[in-house]
């Protein structure tokens, strides 16, 4: 079963954010990222933040769509 992941790349003063669809394994996610880069499916923008110009970070997290309308935390008020 494939899942959606949000990928963030910060590399050499540039940045990119994009979504991929992959199996929940490191190999599948890495392949999906490389496929997206190979198809020129991402746009690297100049970073306005002070990311190191000689470093590269690639992070990803699962995108979870909550279709429920209720919140996780409910605040209850007590009237006195």
PDB file of C-alpha atoms in Angstrom:
ATOM      1  CA  UNK A   1       0.000   0.000   0.000  1.00  0.00           C
ATOM      2  CA  UNK A   2       1.422   3.356  -0.991  1.00  0.00           C
ATOM      3  CA  UNK A   3       1.368   6.450   1.189  1.00  0.00           C
ATOM      4  CA  UNK A   4       1.901  10.148   0.560  1.00  0.00           C
ATOM      5  CA  UNK A   5       5.050  11.770   1.917  1.00  0.00           C
ATOM      6  CA  UNK A   6       6.088  15.420   2.023  1.00  0.00           C
ATOM      7  CA  UNK A   7       9.755  15.864   1.151  1.00  0.00           C
ATOM      8  CA  UNK A   8      11.858  18.891   2.046  1.00  0.00           C
ATOM      9  CA  UNK A   9      15.301  19.429   0.542  1.00  0.00           C
ATOM     10  CA  UNK A  10      17.688  22.106   1.785  1.00  0.00           C
ATOM     11  CA  UNK A  11      20.876  22.036  -0.244  1.00  0.00           C
ATOM     12  CA  UNK A  12      23.676  24.507  -0.848  1.00  0.00           C
ATOM     13  CA  UNK A  13      21.570  27.631  -0.257  1.00  0.00           C
ATOM     14  CA  UNK A  14      18.515  26.315  -2.152  1.00  0.00           C
ATOM     15  CA  UNK A  15      15.308  24.644  -1.027  1.00  0.00           C
ATOM     16  CA  UNK A  16      12.476  22.534  -2.431  1.00  0.00           C
ATOM     17  CA  UNK A  17       9.238  21.125  -1.019  1.00  0.00           C
ATOM     18  CA  UNK A  18       7.226  18.446  -2.832  1.00  0.00           C
ATOM     19  CA  UNK A  19       5.040  15.398  -2.306  1.00  0.00           C
ATOM     20  CA  UNK A  20       5.723  11.830  -3.404  1.00  0.00           C
ATOM     21  CA  UNK A  21       3.790   8.589  -3.273  1.00  0.00           C
ATOM     22  CA  UNK A  22       5.743   5.545  -2.098  1.00  0.00           C
ATOM     23  CA  UNK A  23       5.652   2.383  -0.040  1.00  0.00           C
ATOM     24  CA  UNK A  24       6.468   2.841   3.646  1.00  0.00           C
ATOM     25  CA  UNK A  25      10.108   1.749   3.380  1.00  0.00           C
ATOM     26  CA  UNK A  26      13.355   3.673   3.088  1.00  0.00           C
ATOM     27  CA  UNK A  27      14.234   2.130  -0.274  1.00  0.00           C
ATOM     28  CA  UNK A  28      10.858   2.966  -1.818  1.00  0.00           C
ATOM     29  CA  UNK A  29      10.950   6.556  -0.531  1.00  0.00           C
ATOM     30  CA  UNK A  30      14.503   7.084  -1.764  1.00  0.00           C
ATOM     31  CA  UNK A  31      13.580   5.704  -5.208  1.00  0.00           C
ATOM     32  CA  UNK A  32      10.516   7.961  -5.418  1.00  0.00           C
ATOM     33  CA  UNK A  33      12.614  11.026  -4.508  1.00  0.00           C
ATOM     34  CA  UNK A  34      15.238  10.136  -7.138  1.00  0.00           C
ATOM     35  CA  UNK A  35      12.510   9.514  -9.746  1.00  0.00           C
ATOM     36  CA  UNK A  36      10.989  12.937  -9.038  1.00  0.00           C
ATOM     37  CA  UNK A  37      14.385  14.624  -9.297  1.00  0.00           C
ATOM     38  CA  UNK A  38      15.262  12.651 -12.465  1.00  0.00           C
ATOM     39  CA  UNK A  39      12.023  13.736 -14.167  1.00  0.00           C
ATOM     40  CA  UNK A  40      12.858  17.350 -13.276  1.00  0.00           C
ATOM     41  CA  UNK A  41       9.646  17.415 -11.287  1.00  0.00           C
ATOM     42  CA  UNK A  42      10.939  19.760  -8.595  1.00  0.00           C
ATOM     43  CA  UNK A  43      11.878  23.412  -8.532  1.00  0.00           C
ATOM     44  CA  UNK A  44      14.806  24.499  -6.378  1.00  0.00           C
ATOM     45  CA  UNK A  45      14.350  28.023  -5.061  1.00  0.00           C
ATOM     46  CA  UNK A  46      16.905  30.300  -3.455  1.00  0.00           C
ATOM     47  CA  UNK A  47      16.602  30.029   0.288  1.00  0.00           C
ATOM     48  CA  UNK A  48      15.904  33.263   2.097  1.00  0.00           C
ATOM     49  CA  UNK A  49      16.937  31.618   5.350  1.00  0.00           C
ATOM     50  CA  UNK A  50      20.455  31.100   6.545  1.00  0.00           C
ATOM     51  CA  UNK A  51      20.904  27.460   5.568  1.00  0.00           C
ATOM     52  CA  UNK A  52      24.516  26.424   5.258  1.00  0.00           C
ATOM     53  CA  UNK A  53      25.782  26.804   1.714  1.00  0.00           C
ATOM     54  CA  UNK A  54      27.974  23.714   2.048  1.00  0.00           C
ATOM     55  CA  UNK A  55      25.410  21.297   3.562  1.00  0.00           C
ATOM     56  CA  UNK A  56      22.485  19.227   2.306  1.00  0.00           C
ATOM     57  CA  UNK A  57      19.414  18.050   4.266  1.00  0.00           C
ATOM     58  CA  UNK A  58      16.652  15.824   2.944  1.00  0.00           C
ATOM     59  CA  UNK A  59      13.725  15.145   5.254  1.00  0.00           C
ATOM     60  CA  UNK A  60      10.378  13.490   4.710  1.00  0.00           C
ATOM     61  CA  UNK A  61       7.221  12.873   6.688  1.00  0.00           C
ATOM     62  CA  UNK A  62       4.014  10.996   6.028  1.00  0.00           C
ATOM     63  CA  UNK A  63       1.058  13.123   4.968  1.00  0.00           C
ATOM     64  CA  UNK A  64      -2.007  12.137   6.949  1.00  0.00           C
ATOM     65  CA  UNK A  65      -5.341  13.476   5.746  1.00  0.00           C
ATOM     66  CA  UNK A  66      -7.844  13.572   8.560  1.00  0.00           C
ATOM     67  CA  UNK A  67     -11.360  13.510   7.160  1.00  0.00           C
ATOM     68  CA  UNK A  68     -12.867  13.629  10.615  1.00  0.00           C
ATOM     69  CA  UNK A  69     -14.327  16.976  11.623  1.00  0.00           C
ATOM     70  CA  UNK A  70     -13.736  16.524  15.340  1.00  0.00           C
ATOM     71  CA  UNK A  71     -10.637  17.893  16.983  1.00  0.00           C
ATOM     72  CA  UNK A  72      -8.143  15.840  18.922  1.00  0.00           C
ATOM     73  CA  UNK A  73      -8.487  18.027  21.987  1.00  0.00           C
ATOM     74  CA  UNK A  74     -11.813  19.234  23.320  1.00  0.00           C
ATOM     75  CA  UNK A  75     -11.999  22.061  25.767  1.00  0.00           C
ATOM     76  CA  UNK A  76     -14.742  21.836  28.309  1.00  0.00           C
ATOM     77  CA  UNK A  77     -15.885  24.789  30.347  1.00  0.00           C
ATOM     78  CA  UNK A  78     -17.426  24.484  33.759  1.00  0.00           C
ATOM     79  CA  UNK A  79     -19.961  27.093  34.763  1.00  0.00           C
ATOM     80  CA  UNK A  80     -20.112  28.136  38.387  1.00  0.00           C
TER      81      UNK A  80
END
